[in-house]
Amino acid sequence: MSTMLLKDQVLADIVQHGGNVAQFVSFGPEGEQRFCCIRGLSPQQRFASVRDAAQAILDAGAPYVNIRSFLSDKPDGNPFFMGRRGYETAEKVAAKVAQLWAEKPYYIILNEEVDVMDGGFSGVLFGGIAEFAAGHTPRCVDDEKVVCATVPRWMLPGFVNAVYGTPFSIPFPQNVRVEFSVHPGPVGYLRQTQIIWQAEAMDAALAPAEEMPSWPNDFSRDFGDKGFGLFMAHLLGQNVPRTRVESRILPRFSFGHWTGSKDVKWIRTCPRVQEPGRFTTHQGWMDTFQLVQREDPVCVADSCVQREKGLCSNPRHRRLAGIIIQDAVDPLYSGACITDASGEPVIEGIPGKGDAFMIGERAGEEMPGHIRAKVRGVWEALSAQLGPVRFEWVCDRDEAIVVVQMHRGATSTFGDVLVAWEQEPIRWEYYRTEWGLEKFRLLCERASAEGFGIVLQTNLGVTNHFVDNLRRFRIPSRREAA
């Protein structure tokens, strides 16, 4: 691809090579029409005015027409106007273009607006990485308010195929910076599920190196932290149970492997960020609509103007991103593994099902050495790919390790120090795990606000949800025998 091509030339070139773009018509600084790409019309179609071109895009099924501008010596950082924000008619589009031409000799691209809230995502592919977010245009990578997801380039096709059931292909080398979007249904000139918005050849030395995924980010919050971590484990080749994702923002989809268990499935509420033990995990069927409404009924965004009226419908203003429904696993052993402050794994578990272990009702027990070795092998593989990790696991009847939850990050846990501290807390409060997890969570919230530390009086290990909450709130804490 030549570096001399202007933005609208790039779009026309993409179409000529079989790529999909949003329908568009472009104009030069003197008002001359340059390119036309509208379904059902010839590329040689000429319009009498900007107004007629905008109307043709609307007539081809676009809900709105966006206005993009650029200069020959400044391709980026120029005015951009979304049709839905005050330019709903062809007449308003034409008036804004006339205003832009009165200010500077802009090139203009009128393109169909594609719904960014349709369950898809947009971003940039460049070098060894892809950055993206749901509910935004590709400009999300330049918005400091958006925390984009980052995954290695090679992971993106599997990511898209798993979520949307469609192939993903960007026919450009790594030195080309590509702005793209992916959608759950057909869009654009060719009615495909991916669109290329811009492609620009760059100095290969500027291309970013591969980065492994990290989270939380805005996409993992829309996905749900619990589901996103498990999805990453799946894409990295780990054995995870068949999991159906029911998201408030993303389309319904499944990933993972059939476990062979005849037991009933697990329903797990999926918070936007990790909140250990706060929301329901249930084995067996239940009314999931009623479950989400019961546990997450109100807006939690302080800035929302509809909050007090109880009228907010923004899914990002809720704690729960949705639910995941998982195949059961017939367990020989179940447990958890964390990375401690020394960088080593701490592996704990019990025979059979592990739910009582995770919520602190049962202490860890001795396990066969070869089972511990297999769990360590999973830890080593994930740590090599992601850095420090912590995960919940099940050893099935074939003695295969199944990852049922996974999170990134090491802990400051070392021995009886659960969360290390640099400065002595203002005081210590004592808590016995037998008093319950919900009451303990409230204590952690108070400790975070007031600055005191917690001594957990327990005979449990360090991988359960009691300690998870201490880590989440970063409460200075230590463990004493009950």
mmCIF file of N, CA and C in Angstrom, residues 246-352:
data_model
loop_
_atom_site.group_PDB
_atom_site.id
_atom_site.type_symbol
_atom_site.label_atom_id
_atom_site.label_comp_id
_atom_site.label_asym_id
_atom_site.label_seq_id
_atom_site.Cartn_x
_atom_site.Cartn_y
_atom_site.Cartn_z
ATOM 1 N N GLU A 246 -24.124 -14.988 28.686
ATOM 2 C CA GLU A 246 -25.346 -14.197 28.510
ATOM 3 C C GLU A 246 -25.022 -12.786 28.985
ATOM 4 N N SER A 247 -24.608 -11.912 28.047
ATOM 5 C CA SER A 247 -24.129 -10.578 28.392
ATOM 6 C C SER A 247 -25.200 -9.532 28.145
ATOM 7 N N ARG A 248 -25.104 -8.434 28.883
ATOM 8 C CA ARG A 248 -26.017 -7.316 28.643
ATOM 9 C C ARG A 248 -25.621 -6.521 27.409
ATOM 10 N N ILE A 249 -24.390 -6.629 26.961
ATOM 11 C CA ILE A 249 -23.887 -5.809 25.861
ATOM 12 C C ILE A 249 -23.473 -6.646 24.663
ATOM 13 N N LEU A 250 -22.814 -7.788 24.881
ATOM 14 C CA LEU A 250 -22.332 -8.621 23.782
ATOM 15 C C LEU A 250 -23.388 -9.648 23.380
ATOM 16 N N PRO A 251 -23.316 -10.176 22.160
ATOM 17 C CA PRO A 251 -24.270 -11.215 21.754
ATOM 18 C C PRO A 251 -24.035 -12.506 22.525
ATOM 19 N N ARG A 252 -25.070 -13.328 22.623
ATOM 20 C CA ARG A 252 -24.943 -14.616 23.299
ATOM 21 C C ARG A 252 -23.993 -15.525 22.507
ATOM 22 N N PHE A 253 -23.067 -16.197 23.212
ATOM 23 C CA PHE A 253 -22.157 -17.127 22.538
ATOM 24 C C PHE A 253 -21.627 -18.126 23.551
ATOM 25 N N SER A 254 -20.928 -19.146 23.050
ATOM 26 C CA SER A 254 -20.382 -20.200 23.898
ATOM 27 C C SER A 254 -18.933 -20.464 23.527
ATOM 28 N N PHE A 255 -18.186 -20.994 24.488
ATOM 29 C CA PHE A 255 -16.818 -21.428 24.245
ATOM 30 C C PHE A 255 -16.492 -22.559 25.208
ATOM 31 N N GLY A 256 -15.335 -23.171 25.037
ATOM 32 C CA GLY A 256 -14.906 -24.238 25.938
ATOM 33 C C GLY A 256 -15.222 -25.615 25.401
ATOM 34 N N HIS A 257 -14.998 -26.622 26.239
ATOM 35 C CA HIS A 257 -15.100 -28.018 25.836
ATOM 36 C C HIS A 257 -16.182 -28.747 26.634
ATOM 37 N N TRP A 258 -16.839 -29.666 25.988
ATOM 38 C CA TRP A 258 -17.819 -30.516 26.651
ATOM 39 C C TRP A 258 -17.104 -31.369 27.690
ATOM 40 N N THR A 259 -17.620 -31.385 28.901
ATOM 41 C CA THR A 259 -16.944 -32.090 29.998
ATOM 42 C C THR A 259 -17.345 -33.550 30.104
ATOM 43 N N GLY A 260 -18.456 -33.919 29.490
ATOM 44 C CA GLY A 260 -18.939 -35.289 29.610
ATOM 45 C C GLY A 260 -19.749 -35.543 30.865
ATOM 46 N N SER A 261 -19.882 -34.550 31.734
ATOM 47 C CA SER A 261 -20.631 -34.735 32.976
ATOM 48 C C SER A 261 -22.131 -34.751 32.698
ATOM 49 N N LYS A 262 -22.844 -35.635 33.377
ATOM 50 C CA LYS A 262 -24.296 -35.668 33.281
ATOM 51 C C LYS A 262 -24.951 -34.846 34.384
ATOM 52 N N ASP A 263 -24.132 -34.229 35.220
ATOM 53 C CA ASP A 263 -24.654 -33.410 36.305
ATOM 54 C C ASP A 263 -25.244 -32.114 35.740
ATOM 55 N N VAL A 264 -26.094 -31.443 36.520
ATOM 56 C CA VAL A 264 -26.722 -30.205 36.059
ATOM 57 C C VAL A 264 -25.692 -29.093 35.988
ATOM 58 N N LYS A 265 -25.976 -28.096 35.166
ATOM 59 C CA LYS A 265 -25.027 -27.015 34.908
ATOM 60 C C LYS A 265 -24.944 -26.049 36.087
ATOM 61 N N TRP A 266 -23.868 -25.257 36.074
ATOM 62 C CA TRP A 266 -23.665 -24.189 37.050
ATOM 63 C C TRP A 266 -24.079 -22.857 36.440
ATOM 64 N N ILE A 267 -24.811 -22.066 37.192
ATOM 65 C CA ILE A 267 -25.153 -20.704 36.795
ATOM 66 C C ILE A 267 -24.337 -19.762 37.682
ATOM 67 N N ARG A 268 -23.526 -18.915 37.039
ATOM 68 C CA ARG A 268 -22.646 -18.015 37.783
ATOM 69 C C ARG A 268 -22.934 -16.574 37.359
ATOM 70 N N THR A 269 -23.343 -15.740 38.304
ATOM 71 C CA THR A 269 -23.468 -14.317 38.017
ATOM 72 C C THR A 269 -22.094 -13.754 37.712
ATOM 73 N N CYS A 270 -22.058 -12.789 36.811
ATOM 74 C CA CYS A 270 -20.781 -12.329 36.253
ATOM 75 C C CYS A 270 -20.642 -10.819 36.459
ATOM 76 N N PRO A 271 -20.028 -10.379 37.568
ATOM 77 C CA PRO A 271 -19.872 -8.945 37.816
ATOM 78 C C PRO A 271 -18.897 -8.298 36.846
ATOM 79 N N ARG A 272 -19.074 -6.990 36.636
ATOM 80 C CA ARG A 272 -18.202 -6.262 35.719
ATOM 81 C C ARG A 272 -16.752 -6.289 36.195
ATOM 82 N N VAL A 273 -16.541 -6.180 37.502
ATOM 83 C CA VAL A 273 -15.214 -6.341 38.092
ATOM 84 C C VAL A 273 -15.320 -7.392 39.177
ATOM 85 N N GLN A 274 -14.211 -8.000 39.517
ATOM 86 C CA GLN A 274 -14.230 -9.115 40.461
ATOM 87 C C GLN A 274 -14.748 -8.675 41.832
ATOM 88 N N GLU A 275 -15.749 -9.380 42.337
ATOM 89 C CA GLU A 275 -16.285 -9.166 43.677
ATOM 90 C C GLU A 275 -16.465 -10.542 44.306
ATOM 91 N N PRO A 276 -15.396 -11.101 44.884
ATOM 92 C CA PRO A 276 -15.402 -12.509 45.305
ATOM 93 C C PRO A 276 -16.528 -12.849 46.269
ATOM 94 N N GLY A 277 -17.349 -13.810 45.870
ATOM 95 C CA GLY A 277 -18.393 -14.320 46.746
ATOM 96 C C GLY A 277 -19.601 -13.447 46.916
ATOM 97 N N ARG A 278 -19.663 -12.296 46.248
ATOM 98 C CA ARG A 278 -20.769 -11.368 46.477
ATOM 99 C C ARG A 278 -22.067 -11.841 45.836
ATOM 100 N N PHE A 279 -21.979 -12.369 44.620
ATOM 101 C CA PHE A 279 -23.171 -12.712 43.860
ATOM 102 C C PHE A 279 -23.343 -14.229 43.765
ATOM 103 N N THR A 280 -24.516 -14.619 43.347
ATOM 104 C CA THR A 280 -24.923 -16.023 43.382
ATOM 105 C C THR A 280 -24.127 -16.892 42.413
ATOM 106 N N THR A 281 -23.730 -18.063 42.912
ATOM 107 C CA THR A 281 -23.303 -19.190 42.093
ATOM 108 C C THR A 281 -24.218 -20.345 42.464
ATOM 109 N N HIS A 282 -24.869 -20.939 41.460
ATOM 110 C CA HIS A 282 -25.924 -21.916 41.743
ATOM 111 C C HIS A 282 -25.812 -23.098 40.790
ATOM 112 N N GLN A 283 -25.859 -24.295 41.327
ATOM 113 C CA GLN A 283 -25.880 -25.479 40.479
ATOM 114 C C GLN A 283 -27.322 -25.933 40.306
ATOM 115 N N GLY A 284 -27.746 -26.024 39.043
ATOM 116 C CA GLY A 284 -29.132 -26.343 38.743
ATOM 117 C C GLY A 284 -29.810 -25.168 38.079
ATOM 118 N N TRP A 285 -30.931 -25.426 37.449
ATOM 119 C CA TRP A 285 -31.579 -24.359 36.704
ATOM 120 C C TRP A 285 -32.351 -23.435 37.628
ATOM 121 N N MET A 286 -32.447 -22.163 37.223
ATOM 122 C CA MET A 286 -33.249 -21.165 37.921
ATOM 123 C C MET A 286 -33.594 -20.066 36.929
ATOM 124 N N ASP A 287 -34.517 -19.213 37.298
ATOM 125 C CA ASP A 287 -34.931 -18.108 36.451
ATOM 126 C C ASP A 287 -33.819 -17.064 36.435
ATOM 127 N N THR A 288 -33.039 -17.026 35.365
ATOM 128 C CA THR A 288 -31.881 -16.134 35.329
ATOM 129 C C THR A 288 -32.286 -14.670 35.220
ATOM 130 N N PHE A 289 -33.429 -14.380 34.571
ATOM 131 C CA PHE A 289 -33.901 -12.999 34.505
ATOM 132 C C PHE A 289 -34.229 -12.490 35.915
ATOM 133 N N GLN A 290 -34.916 -13.321 36.666
ATOM 134 C CA GLN A 290 -35.263 -12.953 38.035
ATOM 135 C C GLN A 290 -34.008 -12.841 38.899
ATOM 136 N N LEU A 291 -33.035 -13.722 38.655
ATOM 137 C CA LEU A 291 -31.785 -13.691 39.419
ATOM 138 C C LEU A 291 -31.060 -12.362 39.240
ATOM 139 N N VAL A 292 -30.879 -11.933 37.992
ATOM 140 C CA VAL A 292 -30.163 -10.685 37.737
ATOM 141 C C VAL A 292 -30.949 -9.496 38.287
ATOM 142 N N GLN A 293 -32.270 -9.506 38.127
ATOM 143 C CA GLN A 293 -33.076 -8.398 38.644
ATOM 144 C C GLN A 293 -33.015 -8.328 40.160
ATOM 145 N N ARG A 294 -32.979 -9.474 40.816
ATOM 146 C CA ARG A 294 -32.939 -9.501 42.274
ATOM 147 C C ARG A 294 -31.595 -9.014 42.809
ATOM 148 N N GLU A 295 -30.508 -9.433 42.171
ATOM 149 C CA GLU A 295 -29.191 -9.144 42.721
ATOM 150 C C GLU A 295 -28.586 -7.844 42.192
ATOM 151 N N ASP A 296 -29.134 -7.291 41.117
ATOM 152 C CA ASP A 296 -28.546 -6.088 40.523
ATOM 153 C C ASP A 296 -29.652 -5.192 39.974
ATOM 154 N N PRO A 297 -30.547 -4.697 40.840
ATOM 155 C CA PRO A 297 -31.751 -4.029 40.348
ATOM 156 C C PRO A 297 -31.592 -2.553 40.018
ATOM 157 N N VAL A 298 -30.542 -1.881 40.506
ATOM 158 C CA VAL A 298 -30.508 -0.420 40.399
ATOM 159 C C VAL A 298 -29.187 0.067 39.833
ATOM 160 N N CYS A 299 -29.243 1.274 39.301
ATOM 161 C CA CYS A 299 -28.059 1.965 38.800
ATOM 162 C C CYS A 299 -27.108 2.278 39.952
ATOM 163 N N VAL A 300 -25.791 2.098 39.721
ATOM 164 C CA VAL A 300 -24.797 2.396 40.748
ATOM 165 C C VAL A 300 -23.868 3.526 40.328
ATOM 166 N N ALA A 301 -24.199 4.236 39.230
ATOM 167 C CA ALA A 301 -23.355 5.323 38.732
ATOM 168 C C ALA A 301 -23.789 6.643 39.361
ATOM 169 N N ASP A 302 -22.921 7.232 40.166
ATOM 170 C CA ASP A 302 -23.259 8.485 40.847
ATOM 171 C C ASP A 302 -23.555 9.619 39.866
ATOM 172 N N SER A 303 -22.952 9.575 38.683
ATOM 173 C CA SER A 303 -23.103 10.665 37.722
ATOM 174 C C SER A 303 -24.365 10.551 36.866
ATOM 175 N N CYS A 304 -25.119 9.475 36.998
ATOM 176 C CA CYS A 304 -26.268 9.236 36.124
ATOM 177 C C CYS A 304 -27.448 10.127 36.516
ATOM 178 N N VAL A 305 -27.958 10.892 35.546
ATOM 179 C CA VAL A 305 -29.056 11.819 35.839
ATOM 180 C C VAL A 305 -30.381 11.078 36.035
ATOM 181 N N GLN A 306 -30.468 9.830 35.558
ATOM 182 C CA GLN A 306 -31.701 9.052 35.691
ATOM 183 C C GLN A 306 -31.706 8.176 36.937
ATOM 184 N N ARG A 307 -30.605 8.217 37.691
ATOM 185 C CA ARG A 307 -30.460 7.284 38.812
ATOM 186 C C ARG A 307 -31.561 7.447 39.856
ATOM 187 N N GLU A 308 -31.788 8.661 40.294
ATOM 188 C CA GLU A 308 -32.759 8.879 41.369
ATOM 189 C C GLU A 308 -34.184 8.546 40.953
ATOM 190 N N LYS A 309 -34.459 8.673 39.650
ATOM 191 C CA LYS A 309 -35.805 8.376 39.161
ATOM 192 C C LYS A 309 -36.009 6.886 38.919
ATOM 193 N N GLY A 310 -34.924 6.123 39.007
ATOM 194 C CA GLY A 310 -35.032 4.694 38.742
ATOM 195 C C GLY A 310 -35.290 4.374 37.285
ATOM 196 N N LEU A 311 -34.859 5.270 36.377
ATOM 197 C CA LEU A 311 -35.147 5.102 34.954
ATOM 198 C C LEU A 311 -33.926 4.730 34.129
ATOM 199 N N CYS A 312 -32.776 4.558 34.770
ATOM 200 C CA CYS A 312 -31.557 4.289 34.012
ATOM 201 C C CYS A 312 -31.616 2.903 33.371
ATOM 202 N N SER A 313 -31.309 2.856 32.070
ATOM 203 C CA SER A 313 -31.272 1.575 31.353
ATOM 204 C C SER A 313 -29.880 1.273 30.808
ATOM 205 N N ASN A 314 -28.879 2.051 31.227
ATOM 206 C CA ASN A 314 -27.515 1.849 30.730
ATOM 207 C C ASN A 314 -26.913 0.598 31.363
ATOM 208 N N PRO A 315 -26.592 -0.444 30.573
ATOM 209 C CA PRO A 315 -26.055 -1.681 31.167
ATOM 210 C C PRO A 315 -24.710 -1.470 31.850
ATOM 211 N N ARG A 316 -23.993 -0.412 31.476
ATOM 212 C CA ARG A 316 -22.699 -0.146 32.114
ATOM 213 C C ARG A 316 -22.859 0.515 33.479
ATOM 214 N N HIS A 317 -24.072 0.822 33.858
ATOM 215 C CA HIS A 317 -24.326 1.398 35.176
ATOM 216 C C HIS A 317 -24.799 0.334 36.167
ATOM 217 N N ARG A 318 -24.558 -0.925 35.850
ATOM 218 C CA ARG A 318 -24.915 -2.027 36.730
ATOM 219 C C ARG A 318 -23.654 -2.751 37.188
ATOM 220 N N ARG A 319 -23.762 -3.460 38.299
ATOM 221 C CA ARG A 319 -22.632 -4.248 38.775
ATOM 222 C C ARG A 319 -22.450 -5.525 37.958
ATOM 223 N N LEU A 320 -23.566 -6.120 37.539
ATOM 224 C CA LEU A 320 -23.485 -7.377 36.800
ATOM 225 C C LEU A 320 -23.464 -7.121 35.298
ATOM 226 N N ALA A 321 -22.459 -7.703 34.622
ATOM 227 C CA ALA A 321 -22.420 -7.648 33.159
ATOM 228 C C ALA A 321 -23.353 -8.682 32.552
ATOM 229 N N GLY A 322 -23.698 -9.717 33.308
ATOM 230 C CA GLY A 322 -24.565 -10.782 32.821
ATOM 231 C C GLY A 322 -24.350 -12.039 33.644
ATOM 232 N N ILE A 323 -24.502 -13.178 33.005
ATOM 233 C CA ILE A 323 -24.286 -14.455 33.673
ATOM 234 C C ILE A 323 -23.514 -15.372 32.734
ATOM 235 N N ILE A 324 -22.889 -16.402 33.308
ATOM 236 C CA ILE A 324 -22.340 -17.485 32.500
ATOM 237 C C ILE A 324 -22.951 -18.793 32.998
ATOM 238 N N ILE A 325 -23.196 -19.697 32.054
ATOM 239 C CA ILE A 325 -23.783 -21.005 32.360
ATOM 240 C C ILE A 325 -22.772 -22.053 31.931
ATOM 241 N N GLN A 326 -22.256 -22.812 32.901
ATOM 242 C CA GLN A 326 -21.156 -23.732 32.657
ATOM 243 C C GLN A 326 -21.583 -25.180 32.804
ATOM 244 N N ASP A 327 -20.986 -26.034 31.957
ATOM 245 C CA ASP A 327 -21.097 -27.467 32.174
ATOM 246 C C ASP A 327 -20.488 -27.826 33.521
ATOM 247 N N ALA A 328 -21.091 -28.775 34.186
ATOM 248 C CA ALA A 328 -20.501 -29.306 35.413
ATOM 249 C C ALA A 328 -19.294 -30.171 35.076
ATOM 250 N N VAL A 329 -18.446 -30.392 36.067
ATOM 251 C CA VAL A 329 -17.299 -31.287 35.937
ATOM 252 C C VAL A 329 -17.414 -32.333 37.036
ATOM 253 N N ASP A 330 -17.278 -33.620 36.694
ATOM 254 C CA ASP A 330 -17.280 -34.665 37.717
ATOM 255 C C ASP A 330 -15.926 -34.634 38.434
ATOM 256 N N PRO A 331 -15.889 -34.174 39.704
ATOM 257 C CA PRO A 331 -14.598 -33.864 40.308
ATOM 258 C C PRO A 331 -14.006 -34.997 41.153
ATOM 259 N N LEU A 332 -12.727 -35.219 40.968
ATOM 260 C CA LEU A 332 -11.951 -35.973 41.952
ATOM 261 C C LEU A 332 -11.464 -35.032 43.047
ATOM 262 N N TYR A 333 -10.946 -33.872 42.618
ATOM 263 C CA TYR A 333 -10.474 -32.839 43.531
ATOM 264 C C TYR A 333 -10.843 -31.484 42.951
ATOM 265 N N SER A 334 -10.963 -30.496 43.832
ATOM 266 C CA SER A 334 -11.241 -29.128 43.410
ATOM 267 C C SER A 334 -10.446 -28.190 44.297
ATOM 268 N N GLY A 335 -10.095 -27.021 43.735
ATOM 269 C CA GLY A 335 -9.345 -26.079 44.560
ATOM 270 C C GLY A 335 -8.990 -24.820 43.818
ATOM 271 N N ALA A 336 -7.944 -24.165 44.301
ATOM 272 C CA ALA A 336 -7.505 -22.903 43.730
ATOM 273 C C ALA A 336 -5.989 -22.832 43.782
ATOM 274 N N CYS A 337 -5.463 -21.949 42.943
ATOM 275 C CA CYS A 337 -4.018 -21.738 42.885
ATOM 276 C C CYS A 337 -3.776 -20.244 42.744
ATOM 277 N N ILE A 338 -2.889 -19.693 43.554
ATOM 278 C CA ILE A 338 -2.508 -18.288 43.442
ATOM 279 C C ILE A 338 -0.994 -18.191 43.276
ATOM 280 N N THR A 339 -0.540 -17.028 42.848
ATOM 281 C CA THR A 339 0.889 -16.721 42.823
ATOM 282 C C THR A 339 1.187 -15.865 44.043
ATOM 283 N N ASP A 340 2.080 -16.334 44.916
ATOM 284 C CA ASP A 340 2.341 -15.589 46.151
ATOM 285 C C ASP A 340 3.378 -14.494 45.925
ATOM 286 N N ALA A 341 3.755 -13.806 47.014
ATOM 287 C CA ALA A 341 4.659 -12.661 46.917
ATOM 288 C C ALA A 341 6.047 -13.046 46.443
ATOM 289 N N SER A 342 6.423 -14.306 46.574
ATOM 290 C CA SER A 342 7.741 -14.755 46.120
ATOM 291 C C SER A 342 7.721 -15.217 44.663
ATOM 292 N N GLY A 343 6.526 -15.180 44.043
ATOM 293 C CA GLY A 343 6.402 -15.608 42.661
ATOM 294 C C GLY A 343 6.158 -17.090 42.490
ATOM 295 N N GLU A 344 5.902 -17.791 43.582
ATOM 296 C CA GLU A 344 5.669 -19.234 43.530
ATOM 297 C C GLU A 344 4.178 -19.540 43.655
ATOM 298 N N PRO A 345 3.744 -20.699 43.146
ATOM 299 C CA PRO A 345 2.330 -21.048 43.265
ATOM 300 C C PRO A 345 1.992 -21.573 44.659
ATOM 301 N N VAL A 346 0.796 -21.216 45.125
ATOM 302 C CA VAL A 346 0.221 -21.818 46.329
ATOM 303 C C VAL A 346 -0.998 -22.600 45.860
ATOM 304 N N ILE A 347 -0.961 -23.920 46.024
ATOM 305 C CA ILE A 347 -2.009 -24.802 45.510
ATOM 306 C C ILE A 347 -2.745 -25.420 46.686
ATOM 307 N N GLU A 348 -4.056 -25.220 46.726
ATOM 308 C CA GLU A 348 -4.884 -25.769 47.804
ATOM 309 C C GLU A 348 -6.118 -26.420 47.199
ATOM 310 N N GLY A 349 -6.685 -27.405 47.896
ATOM 311 C CA GLY A 349 -7.889 -28.048 47.396
ATOM 312 C C GLY A 349 -8.410 -29.105 48.339
ATOM 313 N N ILE A 350 -9.504 -29.729 47.917
ATOM 314 C CA ILE A 350 -10.162 -30.764 48.700
ATOM 315 C C ILE A 350 -10.668 -31.852 47.756
ATOM 316 N N PRO A 351 -10.964 -33.035 48.250
ATOM 317 C CA PRO A 351 -11.616 -34.047 47.405
ATOM 318 C C PRO A 351 -13.034 -33.607 47.048
ATOM 319 N N GLY A 352 -13.460 -33.946 45.836
ATOM 320 C CA GLY A 352 -14.827 -33.656 45.423
ATOM 321 C C GLY A 352 -15.031 -32.206 45.022
#
